[in-house]
Amino acid sequence: NLPLGENQWQSTDVPLDGKSAITHWRVLKNIQHNNTQLSLLELKPKTGRYRQLRRHMAKIHGCPLVGDTVFAKGIEKGNNRYLGLFLCSSAVRFEHPCYGASSDIVERNRNAAARLSSDGSSGRVTFRSKGDRLMVEASIELPRHFADM
């Protein structure tokens, strides 16, 4: 359980493996589960270090992710470690590694995204130009066991 107010963005800027590692995070809500106080978080890594989110939360803040059997050693929260790792990515945004933002490429990808959105799935993919770069954004609805918390 993190003692901060809900929805206040915090930053962790602690190097991992000798490289910069930055994570922005906030508490969405605090919940009680199996007589243990837990916090539902939104995490936004600004760098992509190996196991960055898990390492920052467990080692820096002393609040491991539920089900983390690697970095929660000695600070497990009761029987909650047997629920599996409670880590889910619901959205990603990145620069397309192969294509610039020519209008032809953006339009083709928008058409593909429209076909994906119309198939009844709960996900969304968008493509947009940002200067001469093609940005890809994808999101899904949170799995029920996260959304219901």
PDB file of C-alpha atoms in Angstrom:
ATOM      1  CA  ASN A   1       0.000   0.000   0.000  1.00  0.00           C
ATOM      2  CA  LEU A   2       1.437   3.370  -0.986  1.00  0.00           C
ATOM      3  CA  PRO A   3       0.607   6.251   1.361  1.00  0.00           C
ATOM      4  CA  LEU A   4       0.201   8.864  -1.371  1.00  0.00           C
ATOM      5  CA  GLY A   5      -3.032  10.532  -2.415  1.00  0.00           C
ATOM      6  CA  GLU A   6      -4.848   8.992  -5.324  1.00  0.00           C
ATOM      7  CA  ASN A   7      -4.138  10.329  -8.837  1.00  0.00           C
ATOM      8  CA  GLN A   8      -0.986  12.273  -7.875  1.00  0.00           C
ATOM      9  CA  TRP A   9       1.720  11.499 -10.452  1.00  0.00           C
ATOM     10  CA  GLN A  10       5.088  10.595  -8.944  1.00  0.00           C
ATOM     11  CA  SER A  11       8.430   9.990 -10.658  1.00  0.00           C
ATOM     12  CA  THR A  12      11.151   7.511  -9.913  1.00  0.00           C
ATOM     13  CA  ASP A  13      14.476   8.301 -11.570  1.00  0.00           C
ATOM     14  CA  VAL A  14      16.828   5.608 -10.286  1.00  0.00           C
ATOM     15  CA  PRO A  15      19.404   4.004 -12.601  1.00  0.00           C
ATOM     16  CA  LEU A  16      19.224   0.260 -13.229  1.00  0.00           C
ATOM     17  CA  ASP A  17      22.287  -1.668 -14.380  1.00  0.00           C
ATOM     18  CA  GLY A  18      24.189   1.605 -14.734  1.00  0.00           C
ATOM     19  CA  LYS A  19      21.648   3.134 -17.137  1.00  0.00           C
ATOM     20  CA  SER A  20      19.006   5.805 -16.660  1.00  0.00           C
ATOM     21  CA  ALA A  21      15.619   4.359 -15.661  1.00  0.00           C
ATOM     22  CA  ILE A  22      12.591   6.619 -15.270  1.00  0.00           C
ATOM     23  CA  THR A  23       9.101   5.511 -14.244  1.00  0.00           C
ATOM     24  CA  HIS A  24       6.098   7.792 -13.766  1.00  0.00           C
ATOM     25  CA  TRP A  25       3.382   6.292 -11.582  1.00  0.00           C
ATOM     26  CA  ARG A  26       0.266   7.110  -9.608  1.00  0.00           C
ATOM     27  CA  VAL A  27      -2.099   5.384  -7.202  1.00  0.00           C
ATOM     28  CA  LEU A  28      -5.491   4.807  -8.815  1.00  0.00           C
ATOM     29  CA  LYS A  29      -7.046   3.388  -5.666  1.00  0.00           C
ATOM     30  CA  ASN A  30      -6.269   1.525  -2.476  1.00  0.00           C
ATOM     31  CA  ILE A  31      -8.086  -1.744  -1.870  1.00  0.00           C
ATOM     32  CA  GLN A  32      -8.364  -4.403   0.803  1.00  0.00           C
ATOM     33  CA  HIS A  33      -7.750  -8.003  -0.345  1.00  0.00           C
ATOM     34  CA  ASN A  34      -7.340 -11.043   1.930  1.00  0.00           C
ATOM     35  CA  ASN A  35      -6.699  -8.806   4.945  1.00  0.00           C
ATOM     36  CA  THR A  36      -3.923  -7.001   3.056  1.00  0.00           C
ATOM     37  CA  GLN A  37      -3.995  -3.377   1.953  1.00  0.00           C
ATOM     38  CA  LEU A  38      -3.018  -3.116  -1.732  1.00  0.00           C
ATOM     39  CA  SER A  39      -2.714  -0.242  -4.215  1.00  0.00           C
ATOM     40  CA  LEU A  40      -3.859  -0.309  -7.827  1.00  0.00           C
ATOM     41  CA  LEU A  41      -1.288   1.707  -9.810  1.00  0.00           C
ATOM     42  CA  GLU A  42      -0.865   3.196 -13.243  1.00  0.00           C
ATOM     43  CA  LEU A  43       2.775   2.946 -14.309  1.00  0.00           C
ATOM     44  CA  LYS A  44       4.357   4.712 -17.275  1.00  0.00           C
ATOM     45  CA  PRO A  45       7.945   3.744 -18.007  1.00  0.00           C
ATOM     46  CA  LYS A  46       9.849   6.461 -19.881  1.00  0.00           C
ATOM     47  CA  THR A  47      12.813   4.158 -20.415  1.00  0.00           C
ATOM     48  CA  GLY A  48      12.770   0.453 -21.162  1.00  0.00           C
ATOM     49  CA  ARG A  49      15.123  -1.268 -18.766  1.00  0.00           C
ATOM     50  CA  TYR A  50      14.866  -4.981 -18.085  1.00  0.00           C
ATOM     51  CA  ARG A  51      12.062  -5.567 -15.548  1.00  0.00           C
ATOM     52  CA  GLN A  52      12.100  -1.848 -14.786  1.00  0.00           C
ATOM     53  CA  LEU A  53       8.588  -1.529 -13.350  1.00  0.00           C
ATOM     54  CA  ARG A  54       8.940  -4.536 -11.090  1.00  0.00           C
ATOM     55  CA  ARG A  55      12.393  -3.502  -9.889  1.00  0.00           C
ATOM     56  CA  HIS A  56      11.458   0.113  -9.210  1.00  0.00           C
ATOM     57  CA  MET A  57       8.348  -0.759  -7.222  1.00  0.00           C
ATOM     58  CA  ALA A  58       9.913  -3.573  -5.170  1.00  0.00           C
ATOM     59  CA  LYS A  59      13.415  -2.296  -4.525  1.00  0.00           C
ATOM     60  CA  ILE A  60      12.960   1.472  -4.499  1.00  0.00           C
ATOM     61  CA  HIS A  61       9.502   1.796  -2.938  1.00  0.00           C
ATOM     62  CA  GLY A  62       9.309  -1.479  -1.000  1.00  0.00           C
ATOM     63  CA  CYS A  63       5.951  -2.233  -2.655  1.00  0.00           C
ATOM     64  CA  PRO A  64       6.334  -5.223  -4.974  1.00  0.00           C
ATOM     65  CA  LEU A  65       3.733  -6.096  -7.556  1.00  0.00           C
ATOM     66  CA  VAL A  66       1.282  -8.757  -6.454  1.00  0.00           C
ATOM     67  CA  GLY A  67       2.564 -12.145  -7.539  1.00  0.00           C
ATOM     68  CA  ASP A  68       6.158 -11.024  -8.144  1.00  0.00           C
ATOM     69  CA  THR A  69       8.185 -13.985  -6.911  1.00  0.00           C
ATOM     70  CA  VAL A  70      11.511 -12.584  -8.145  1.00  0.00           C
ATOM     71  CA  PHE A  71      11.775  -9.079  -6.666  1.00  0.00           C
ATOM     72  CA  ALA A  72       9.461  -9.437  -3.661  1.00  0.00           C
ATOM     73  CA  LYS A  73      11.768 -11.711  -1.690  1.00  0.00           C
ATOM     74  CA  GLY A  74      11.266 -11.078   2.004  1.00  0.00           C
ATOM     75  CA  ILE A  75       8.358  -8.657   1.538  1.00  0.00           C
ATOM     76  CA  GLU A  76       5.666 -10.890   0.053  1.00  0.00           C
ATOM     77  CA  LYS A  77       2.125  -9.942   0.993  1.00  0.00           C
ATOM     78  CA  GLY A  78       0.543 -13.061   2.502  1.00  0.00           C
ATOM     79  CA  ASN A  79      -1.145 -15.471   0.100  1.00  0.00           C
ATOM     80  CA  ASN A  80      -1.413 -12.841  -2.651  1.00  0.00           C
ATOM     81  CA  ARG A  81       1.832 -14.038  -4.256  1.00  0.00           C
ATOM     82  CA  TYR A  82      -0.048 -17.152  -5.460  1.00  0.00           C
ATOM     83  CA  LEU A  83      -2.448 -15.143  -7.636  1.00  0.00           C
ATOM     84  CA  GLY A  84       0.043 -14.783 -10.489  1.00  0.00           C
ATOM     85  CA  LEU A  85       1.824 -11.604 -11.502  1.00  0.00           C
ATOM     86  CA  PHE A  86      -0.570  -8.634 -11.477  1.00  0.00           C
ATOM     87  CA  LEU A  87       1.023  -6.666 -14.294  1.00  0.00           C
ATOM     88  CA  CYS A  88      -0.869  -5.757 -17.448  1.00  0.00           C
ATOM     89  CA  SER A  89      -0.110  -3.373 -20.271  1.00  0.00           C
ATOM     90  CA  SER A  90      -3.293  -1.718 -21.490  1.00  0.00           C
ATOM     91  CA  ALA A  91      -1.690   0.833 -23.828  1.00  0.00           C
ATOM     92  CA  VAL A  92       1.533   1.348 -25.771  1.00  0.00           C
ATOM     93  CA  ARG A  93       2.810   4.216 -27.905  1.00  0.00           C
ATOM     94  CA  PHE A  94       5.914   4.094 -30.077  1.00  0.00           C
ATOM     95  CA  GLU A  95       7.527   5.436 -33.214  1.00  0.00           C
ATOM     96  CA  HIS A  96       7.190   2.965 -36.089  1.00  0.00           C
ATOM     97  CA  PRO A  97      10.706   1.648 -36.694  1.00  0.00           C
ATOM     98  CA  CYS A  98      10.422   1.206 -40.477  1.00  0.00           C
ATOM     99  CA  TYR A  99       8.188   3.927 -41.866  1.00  0.00           C
ATOM    100  CA  GLY A 100       8.291   7.689 -41.870  1.00  0.00           C
ATOM    101  CA  ALA A 101       5.061   9.655 -41.861  1.00  0.00           C
ATOM    102  CA  SER A 102       4.366   9.885 -45.567  1.00  0.00           C
ATOM    103  CA  SER A 103       0.657  10.504 -46.175  1.00  0.00           C
ATOM    104  CA  ASP A 104       0.347   7.217 -48.100  1.00  0.00           C
ATOM    105  CA  ILE A 105       1.701   5.121 -45.204  1.00  0.00           C
ATOM    106  CA  VAL A 106      -0.419   6.962 -42.609  1.00  0.00           C
ATOM    107  CA  GLU A 107      -3.595   6.494 -44.684  1.00  0.00           C
ATOM    108  CA  ARG A 108      -2.957   2.764 -45.286  1.00  0.00           C
ATOM    109  CA  ASN A 109      -2.364   2.207 -41.595  1.00  0.00           C
ATOM    110  CA  ARG A 110      -5.465   4.208 -40.624  1.00  0.00           C
ATOM    111  CA  ASN A 111      -7.518   1.952 -42.914  1.00  0.00           C
ATOM    112  CA  ALA A 112      -6.000  -1.144 -41.288  1.00  0.00           C
ATOM    113  CA  ALA A 113      -6.766   0.292 -37.834  1.00  0.00           C
ATOM    114  CA  ALA A 114     -10.384   0.942 -38.859  1.00  0.00           C
ATOM    115  CA  ARG A 115     -10.742  -2.712 -39.924  1.00  0.00           C
ATOM    116  CA  LEU A 116      -9.350  -3.856 -36.560  1.00  0.00           C
ATOM    117  CA  SER A 117     -11.747  -1.590 -34.649  1.00  0.00           C
ATOM    118  CA  SER A 118     -14.777  -2.843 -36.569  1.00  0.00           C
ATOM    119  CA  ASP A 119     -14.215  -6.524 -35.788  1.00  0.00           C
ATOM    120  CA  GLY A 120     -15.915  -6.247 -32.378  1.00  0.00           C
ATOM    121  CA  SER A 121     -12.731  -6.384 -30.306  1.00  0.00           C
ATOM    122  CA  SER A 122     -12.242  -4.084 -27.348  1.00  0.00           C
ATOM    123  CA  GLY A 123      -8.877  -2.845 -28.587  1.00  0.00           C
ATOM    124  CA  ARG A 124      -7.928   0.226 -30.555  1.00  0.00           C
ATOM    125  CA  VAL A 125      -4.979   0.979 -32.835  1.00  0.00           C
ATOM    126  CA  THR A 126      -4.255   4.419 -34.221  1.00  0.00           C
ATOM    127  CA  PHE A 127      -1.574   5.779 -36.506  1.00  0.00           C
ATOM    128  CA  ARG A 128      -0.665   9.438 -36.759  1.00  0.00           C
ATOM    129  CA  SER A 129       2.113  11.518 -38.163  1.00  0.00           C
ATOM    130  CA  LYS A 130       4.305  13.561 -35.850  1.00  0.00           C
ATOM    131  CA  GLY A 131       6.552  15.618 -38.069  1.00  0.00           C
ATOM    132  CA  ASP A 132       8.348  13.111 -40.262  1.00  0.00           C
ATOM    133  CA  ARG A 133       7.691  10.174 -37.899  1.00  0.00           C
ATOM    134  CA  LEU A 134       4.857   7.635 -37.864  1.00  0.00           C
ATOM    135  CA  MET A 135       3.498   7.107 -34.338  1.00  0.00           C
ATOM    136  CA  VAL A 136       1.581   3.948 -33.421  1.00  0.00           C
ATOM    137  CA  GLU A 137      -0.758   3.820 -30.436  1.00  0.00           C
ATOM    138  CA  ALA A 138      -2.571   0.686 -29.300  1.00  0.00           C
ATOM    139  CA  SER A 139      -4.827   0.100 -26.318  1.00  0.00           C
ATOM    140  CA  ILE A 140      -7.095  -2.580 -24.886  1.00  0.00           C
ATOM    141  CA  GLU A 141      -9.627  -2.649 -22.087  1.00  0.00           C
ATOM    142  CA  LEU A 142      -8.231  -3.821 -18.782  1.00  0.00           C
ATOM    143  CA  PRO A 143      -8.844  -7.497 -18.015  1.00  0.00           C
ATOM    144  CA  ARG A 144     -11.879  -8.003 -15.773  1.00  0.00           C
ATOM    145  CA  HIS A 145      -9.886  -8.914 -12.647  1.00  0.00           C
ATOM    146  CA  PHE A 146      -8.136  -5.509 -12.810  1.00  0.00           C
ATOM    147  CA  ALA A 147     -11.163  -3.457 -13.849  1.00  0.00           C
ATOM    148  CA  ASP A 148     -13.345  -4.966 -11.113  1.00  0.00           C
ATOM    149  CA  MET A 149     -10.974  -3.963  -8.322  1.00  0.00           C
TER     150      MET A 149
END
